[in-house]
């Protein structure tokens, strides 16, 4: 009897051990090795070395399922400091792997390495990763594709095939030298020489036709295009000749399907788009060109949609006649105003109905004086950008480490909740000296789980459409408009029912955008303009979200190894 009982206990213990081992096996976190290194690339009739991940431009695609965790070991074999940011991944309680240099980590120096733990939570769809140190993201970037959880599927018919469409910038010069020279001189950096689709400029540029990206399609099939704007300094219009697009997702969340013949997508944003091959079999251009409030790179990149089958190919593919001009503000506004969250049982909207913390943040370009008016900006000044008249200065030690270890003198916590003075922000006739920001390293502290509303107000100094990205959180775009925000009348028009949940918002030129979210992710989180020249000039700040009252509502401990500054 005792023997039987003992055997039963041993068998039970063995079964428990196997269940434990199997459960641990399922929880094993995949490890991926990336090497950042220079590689020679030829574009636009000339060759140069560019910084890449594993030698490819764009870089490798990360694949995950909703709720997964990944480990990416980054080995820096390049000549510059580098960090990697997982754009749109909320990284719950884990700012240590978020990536912006001198905000959440000291950079990975040449010859060093760092292991990022990427924690996915509610994201589903398309996001992307990119370098977050100087201008290295021009070539160091790639897609993140997050599939639905096992046992679930898309909220739309499964496409025949999926593929990323990565829009990017190409500079003939060394991008790091371009921004370093501009920052030293105090003036504008050189503009890009081309845009690219999946690494190729396309037919309309010199020496580019042989490499043009081709998308092969079968008549009657539907394709999911995961469009990513990794362009450095321009919002982009994008279209496919003689084909309608159905936009079904944005920034790692689903939206109510939008039927359209073009999109406008800002740097940092992603869109999931269904393309049905339902036209006469032939060759058709997909094309991207800038939407810019100022004349910057106004060239056009192309790829070709080629139908599979027997037909006589045209000498030149059809061009999308519906692709808006780069100054078409109405086209940009008409598209963005149509975007609404999907809202369903599986994809609910949790926009805060009440607000605990209200911020009104002006975003502006300006200048600071130089000795003897010796800089390359207007009247010998140095170009600067700001939020609430504060132009962010990169600290010597990353803010996260200073916050966690209570290192004094690295940052201040008095980033203003309002601009220092009010005037007609969008007037053509602005008061004197409103374009002279203060250089500082100031952050805003938020209590855990507070509901936040931020109104971003564009200022008519070098006015552009500003794509503002917040790390560590998605947020709801509840309203936008042109002119000065009116706190009495404009909130009455807020959409609190089905606003899109995004991570990057395009603030209209000489206009405003209002967002809401819940600050329930403890840590240090960067906020910045995703036009990289504005980011380099200081249109940034950071939020410190304090810990909650429990371990699971508090920031995780740092990893064993942190790169030194």
XYZ file of N, CA, C and O in Angstrom, residues 41-157:
468
model
N 27.197 51.071 -50.079
C 25.972 51.066 -50.878
C 26.116 52.076 -52.011
O 26.729 53.136 -51.844
N 25.525 51.741 -53.171
C 25.538 52.633 -54.321
C 24.111 53.082 -54.629
O 23.222 52.255 -54.826
N 23.902 54.395 -54.643
C 22.620 54.994 -55.015
C 22.918 56.315 -55.723
O 23.926 56.973 -55.445
N 22.045 56.706 -56.637
C 22.129 58.013 -57.306
C 23.503 58.237 -57.936
O 24.089 59.315 -57.829
N 24.046 57.234 -58.576
C 25.299 57.323 -59.351
C 26.556 57.418 -58.489
O 27.641 57.698 -59.013
N 26.454 57.234 -57.165
C 27.650 57.317 -56.337
C 27.574 56.305 -55.202
O 26.491 55.856 -54.817
N 28.731 55.967 -54.667
C 28.820 54.979 -53.595
C 29.299 55.635 -52.308
O 30.038 56.622 -52.321
N 28.878 55.080 -51.204
C 29.348 55.536 -49.891
C 29.109 54.422 -48.878
O 28.352 53.473 -49.127
N 29.747 54.541 -47.732
C 29.507 53.618 -46.641
C 28.357 54.152 -45.789
O 28.305 55.347 -45.477
N 27.439 53.276 -45.447
C 26.339 53.656 -44.568
C 26.316 52.714 -43.374
O 26.795 51.587 -43.433
N 25.751 53.188 -42.280
C 25.592 52.367 -41.090
C 24.365 51.484 -41.281
O 23.299 51.966 -41.687
N 24.500 50.199 -41.006
C 23.413 49.244 -41.210
C 23.304 48.309 -40.010
O 24.203 48.225 -39.173
N 22.202 47.581 -39.960
C 22.087 46.427 -39.068
C 22.173 45.179 -39.924
O 21.407 45.011 -40.875
N 23.151 44.344 -39.618
C 23.398 43.102 -40.352
C 23.582 43.339 -41.853
O 23.265 42.489 -42.688
N 24.071 44.531 -42.206
C 24.430 44.823 -43.593
C 23.285 45.209 -44.490
O 23.485 45.426 -45.688
N 22.049 45.335 -43.981
C 20.906 45.573 -44.867
C 20.278 46.942 -44.639
O 20.286 47.475 -43.537
N 19.741 47.515 -45.728
C 19.020 48.785 -45.705
C 17.779 48.638 -46.568
O 17.907 48.412 -47.771
N 16.556 48.717 -46.000
C 16.274 48.829 -44.568
C 16.783 47.617 -43.801
O 17.137 46.602 -44.398
N 16.766 47.723 -42.477
C 17.272 46.649 -41.652
C 16.296 45.492 -41.526
O 15.201 45.505 -42.095
N 16.687 44.452 -40.771
C 15.859 43.242 -40.650
C 14.509 43.516 -40.003
O 14.360 44.424 -39.184
N 13.527 42.703 -40.391
C 12.184 42.793 -39.833
C 12.101 41.963 -38.553
O 12.547 40.823 -38.521
N 11.531 42.561 -37.509
C 11.245 41.829 -36.276
C 9.816 41.299 -36.353
O 8.883 42.049 -36.661
N 9.639 40.013 -36.061
C 8.315 39.399 -36.051
C 7.955 38.997 -34.623
O 8.786 38.453 -33.894
N 6.717 39.263 -34.225
C 6.261 38.892 -32.891
C 4.760 38.673 -32.940
O 4.085 39.014 -33.914
N 4.250 38.084 -31.849
C 2.807 38.017 -31.645
C 2.435 38.931 -30.483
O 3.258 39.235 -29.630
N 1.216 39.361 -30.476
C 0.733 40.242 -29.421
C 1.076 39.655 -28.056
O 0.787 38.485 -27.783
N 1.722 40.454 -27.200
C 2.068 40.008 -25.863
C 3.401 39.297 -25.737
O 3.790 38.896 -24.637
N 4.136 39.139 -26.836
C 5.436 38.447 -26.804
C 6.509 39.275 -26.116
O 6.349 40.482 -25.891
N 7.631 38.609 -25.830
C 8.866 39.272 -25.405
C 9.996 38.799 -26.302
O 10.060 37.634 -26.666
N 10.893 39.714 -26.633
C 12.066 39.379 -27.440
C 13.304 39.971 -26.783
O 13.234 41.007 -26.118
N 14.430 39.323 -26.987
C 15.730 39.865 -26.608
C 16.513 40.133 -27.886
O 16.663 39.240 -28.732
N 16.976 41.367 -28.061
C 17.804 41.710 -29.215
C 19.160 42.183 -28.700
O 19.257 43.206 -28.015
N 20.187 41.409 -29.016
C 21.550 41.759 -28.634
C 22.164 42.606 -29.740
O 22.319 42.141 -30.874
N 22.489 43.845 -29.433
C 23.027 44.781 -30.427
C 24.527 44.941 -30.192
O 24.953 45.381 -29.118
N 25.309 44.577 -31.203
C 26.762 44.706 -31.154
C 27.169 45.851 -32.074
O 26.910 45.802 -33.283
N 27.790 46.861 -31.537
C 28.152 48.039 -32.324
C 29.555 47.885 -32.889
O 30.550 48.056 -32.191
N 29.620 47.583 -34.174
C 30.903 47.505 -34.874
C 31.069 48.688 -35.829
O 31.906 48.644 -36.733
N 30.267 49.724 -35.623
C 30.388 50.927 -36.446
C 31.362 51.918 -35.836
O 32.086 51.621 -34.878
N 31.361 53.125 -36.383
C 32.301 54.164 -35.944
C 31.659 55.220 -35.059
O 32.341 56.160 -34.630
N 30.344 55.102 -34.809
C 29.635 56.092 -34.015
C 28.903 55.411 -32.857
O 28.574 54.224 -32.927
N 28.632 56.202 -31.816
C 27.726 55.721 -30.773
C 26.361 55.425 -31.381
O 25.935 56.083 -32.340
N 25.651 54.453 -30.804
C 24.343 54.108 -31.351
C 23.437 53.601 -30.230
O 23.906 53.077 -29.212
N 22.125 53.801 -30.396
C 21.104 53.159 -29.571
C 19.974 52.741 -30.504
O 19.887 53.218 -31.639
N 19.095 51.868 -30.033
C 17.949 51.424 -30.822
C 16.671 51.668 -30.020
O 16.583 51.326 -28.844
N 15.681 52.255 -30.692
C 14.362 52.508 -30.097
C 13.323 51.660 -30.820
O 13.353 51.532 -32.039
N 12.411 51.096 -30.048
C 11.346 50.239 -30.576
C 10.083 51.095 -30.631
O 9.283 51.132 -29.703
N 9.922 51.771 -31.751
C 8.964 52.864 -31.889
C 7.526 52.348 -31.782
O 7.075 51.551 -32.609
N 6.810 52.839 -30.768
C 5.421 52.441 -30.570
C 5.242 51.276 -29.624
O 4.112 50.973 -29.234
N 6.344 50.610 -29.239
C 6.256 49.532 -28.252
C 6.243 50.184 -26.871
O 7.162 50.922 -26.517
N 5.213 49.911 -26.095
C 5.024 50.637 -24.838
C 6.055 50.266 -23.779
O 6.313 51.034 -22.863
N 6.631 49.064 -23.866
C 7.653 48.635 -22.904
C 7.159 48.813 -21.467
O 7.768 49.555 -20.680
N 6.068 48.146 -21.060
C 5.532 48.383 -19.718
C 6.563 48.163 -18.615
O 7.198 47.124 -18.547
N 6.761 49.218 -17.820
C 7.647 49.227 -16.657
C 9.113 49.023 -17.044
O 9.949 48.787 -16.182
N 9.430 49.135 -18.321
C 10.766 48.771 -18.779
C 11.412 49.867 -19.628
O 11.776 49.649 -20.780
N 11.567 51.076 -19.085
C 12.207 52.137 -19.874
C 13.675 51.853 -20.176
O 14.249 52.479 -21.068
N 14.280 50.911 -19.449
C 15.703 50.594 -19.640
C 16.008 50.135 -21.067
O 17.144 50.244 -21.523
N 15.007 49.615 -21.766
C 15.232 49.138 -23.134
C 14.528 49.998 -24.175
O 14.325 49.568 -25.308
N 14.151 51.233 -23.805
C 13.416 52.070 -24.751
C 14.329 52.713 -25.793
O 13.926 52.903 -26.932
N 15.523 53.142 -25.415
C 16.522 53.466 -26.410
C 16.996 54.873 -26.670
O 18.101 55.033 -27.184
N 16.239 55.959 -26.412
C 16.766 57.274 -26.814
C 18.029 57.638 -26.025
O 18.037 57.591 -24.796
N 19.067 58.016 -26.758
C 20.369 58.298 -26.144
C 20.264 59.455 -25.166
O 19.633 60.477 -25.451
N 20.877 59.290 -24.009
C 20.960 60.283 -22.932
C 19.598 60.609 -22.310
O 19.491 61.536 -21.524
N 18.577 59.837 -22.668
C 17.287 59.962 -22.002
C 17.029 58.702 -21.173
O 16.807 58.775 -19.970
N 17.085 57.530 -21.826
C 16.909 56.285 -21.078
C 18.140 55.395 -21.084
O 18.126 54.342 -20.446
N 19.164 55.766 -21.800
C 20.398 54.986 -21.734
C 21.557 55.818 -22.269
O 21.368 56.749 -23.059
N 22.744 55.462 -21.811
C 23.945 55.979 -22.443
C 24.185 55.151 -23.699
O 23.879 53.960 -23.735
N 24.714 55.747 -24.746
C 24.803 55.030 -26.016
C 25.772 53.849 -25.981
O 26.646 53.758 -25.125
N 25.546 52.960 -26.957
C 26.444 51.822 -27.149
C 27.637 52.334 -27.955
O 27.500 52.706 -29.127
N 28.791 52.366 -27.340
C 29.975 52.900 -28.004
C 30.528 51.891 -29.012
O 30.243 50.699 -28.920
N 31.310 52.355 -30.000
C 31.919 51.425 -30.937
C 32.695 50.329 -30.204
O 33.463 50.599 -29.281
N 32.426 49.086 -30.586
C 33.064 47.939 -29.948
C 32.277 47.374 -28.781
O 32.601 46.282 -28.288
N 31.243 48.077 -28.312
C 30.451 47.618 -27.161
C 29.143 46.984 -27.639
O 28.840 46.948 -28.827
N 28.377 46.481 -26.683
C 27.084 45.874 -27.015
C 26.089 46.130 -25.898
O 26.446 46.543 -24.795
N 24.810 45.881 -26.197
C 23.748 46.022 -25.204
C 22.618 45.089 -25.605
O 22.303 44.951 -26.797
N 21.986 44.446 -24.617
C 20.864 43.541 -24.874
C 19.564 44.243 -24.502
O 19.367 44.610 -23.336
N 18.708 44.419 -25.487
C 17.400 45.040 -25.284
C 16.359 43.951 -25.041
O 16.294 42.965 -25.784
N 15.534 44.160 -24.030
C 14.381 43.289 -23.817
C 13.149 44.049 -24.294
O 12.800 45.094 -23.743
N 12.499 43.520 -25.313
C 11.349 44.189 -25.919
C 10.091 43.513 -25.406
O 9.877 42.317 -25.631
N 9.267 44.273 -24.708
C 8.059 43.737 -24.089
C 6.844 44.295 -24.821
O 6.547 45.490 -24.749
N 6.161 43.420 -25.553
C 4.941 43.822 -26.243
C 3.747 43.644 -25.302
O 3.731 42.757 -24.465
N 2.755 44.493 -25.458
C 1.564 44.390 -24.615
C 0.313 44.414 -25.493
O -0.083 43.387 -26.024
N -0.293 45.587 -25.696
C -1.540 45.666 -26.463
C -1.311 45.952 -27.944
O -2.262 45.973 -28.724
N -0.071 46.171 -28.346
C 0.191 46.539 -29.743
C -0.157 45.368 -30.668
O 0.103 44.208 -30.354
N -0.715 45.697 -31.819
C -1.015 44.687 -32.833
C -1.042 45.370 -34.189
O -1.698 46.391 -34.367
N -0.295 44.829 -35.131
C -0.204 45.435 -36.450
C 1.232 45.759 -36.797
O 2.124 44.935 -36.598
N 1.467 46.970 -37.288
C 2.790 47.362 -37.758
C 3.366 48.474 -36.903
O 2.716 49.492 -36.667
N 4.599 48.270 -36.435
C 5.393 49.317 -35.807
C 6.759 49.294 -36.481
O 6.926 48.686 -37.535
N 7.743 49.927 -35.882
C 9.068 49.885 -36.490
C 10.124 50.179 -35.434
O 9.807 50.597 -34.322
N 11.365 49.888 -35.754
C 12.480 50.183 -34.867
C 13.449 51.095 -35.613
O 13.507 51.087 -36.853
N 14.211 51.881 -34.855
C 15.202 52.743 -35.509
C 16.252 53.191 -34.500
O 16.022 53.181 -33.284
N 17.399 53.587 -35.015
C 18.432 54.167 -34.157
C 17.896 55.458 -33.550
O 17.095 56.163 -34.157
N 18.319 55.739 -32.329
C 17.856 56.956 -31.646
C 19.050 57.717 -31.096
O 19.126 58.040 -29.918
N 19.997 57.975 -32.005
C 21.232 58.670 -31.631
C 21.691 59.477 -32.834
O 21.994 58.908 -33.880
N 21.698 60.795 -32.698
C 22.041 61.676 -33.814
C 21.166 61.356 -35.025
O 19.978 61.130 -34.870
N 21.763 61.283 -36.225
C 20.965 61.020 -37.420
C 21.181 59.609 -37.981
O 20.871 59.339 -39.136
N 21.696 58.723 -37.178
C 21.992 57.377 -37.689
C 20.730 56.623 -38.093
O 20.804 55.647 -38.839
N 19.538 57.085 -37.627
C 18.329 56.361 -38.016
C 18.024 56.475 -39.510
O 17.171 55.739 -40.021
N 18.718 57.390 -40.225
C 18.490 57.510 -41.670
C 18.648 56.170 -42.369
O 17.942 55.871 -43.336
N 19.589 55.349 -41.894
C 19.807 54.035 -42.514
C 19.637 52.881 -41.527
O 19.566 51.734 -41.956
N 19.578 53.192 -40.238
C 19.435 52.127 -39.233
C 17.976 52.105 -38.781
O 17.578 52.802 -37.845
N 17.169 51.325 -39.482
C 15.753 51.214 -39.170
C 15.174 49.992 -39.870
O 15.757 49.460 -40.813
N 14.005 49.560 -39.400
C 13.343 48.413 -40.021
C 11.966 48.176 -39.418
O 11.587 48.781 -38.411
N 11.185 47.265 -40.013
C 9.801 47.029 -39.564
C 9.726 46.146 -38.320
O 10.600 45.317 -38.047
N 8.648 46.342 -37.563
C 8.207 45.414 -36.523
C 6.797 44.973 -36.901
O 5.902 45.805 -37.047
N 6.604 43.681 -37.064
C 5.298 43.145 -37.431
C 4.779 42.315 -36.258
O 5.419 41.340 -35.844
N 3.639 42.724 -35.706
C 3.056 42.070 -34.536
C 1.763 41.395 -34.970
O 0.756 42.054 -35.242
N 1.803 40.073 -35.044
C 0.633 39.306 -35.446
C -0.343 39.182 -34.271
O 0.043 39.320 -33.106
N -1.622 38.878 -34.560
C -2.573 38.632 -33.470
C -2.142 37.434 -32.624
O -1.337 36.608 -33.054
N -2.672 37.360 -31.414
C -2.400 36.221 -30.551
C -2.847 34.930 -31.234
O -3.759 34.932 -32.068
N -2.217 33.813 -30.867
C -2.640 32.522 -31.390
C -4.113 32.287 -31.084
O -4.585 32.581 -29.980
N -4.831 31.782 -32.074
C -6.260 31.544 -31.903
C -7.132 32.715 -32.285
O -8.362 32.611 -32.256
N -6.515 33.847 -32.625
C -7.279 35.013 -33.083
C -6.771 35.415 -34.468
O -5.765 34.893 -34.957
N -7.465 36.324 -35.093
C -7.076 36.739 -36.442
C -7.361 38.217 -36.635
O -7.816 38.911 -35.722
N -7.083 38.703 -37.844
C -7.311 40.106 -38.152
C -8.799 40.431 -38.154
O -9.628 39.558 -38.453
N -9.170 41.681 -37.875
C -10.574 42.087 -37.978
C -10.960 42.460 -39.412
O -11.795 43.331 -39.639
N -10.328 41.815 -40.368
C -10.627 41.992 -41.790
C -10.201 40.700 -42.494
O -9.439 39.898 -41.929
N -10.692 40.440 -43.706
C -10.348 39.193 -44.395
C -8.836 39.017 -44.535
O -8.119 39.970 -44.831
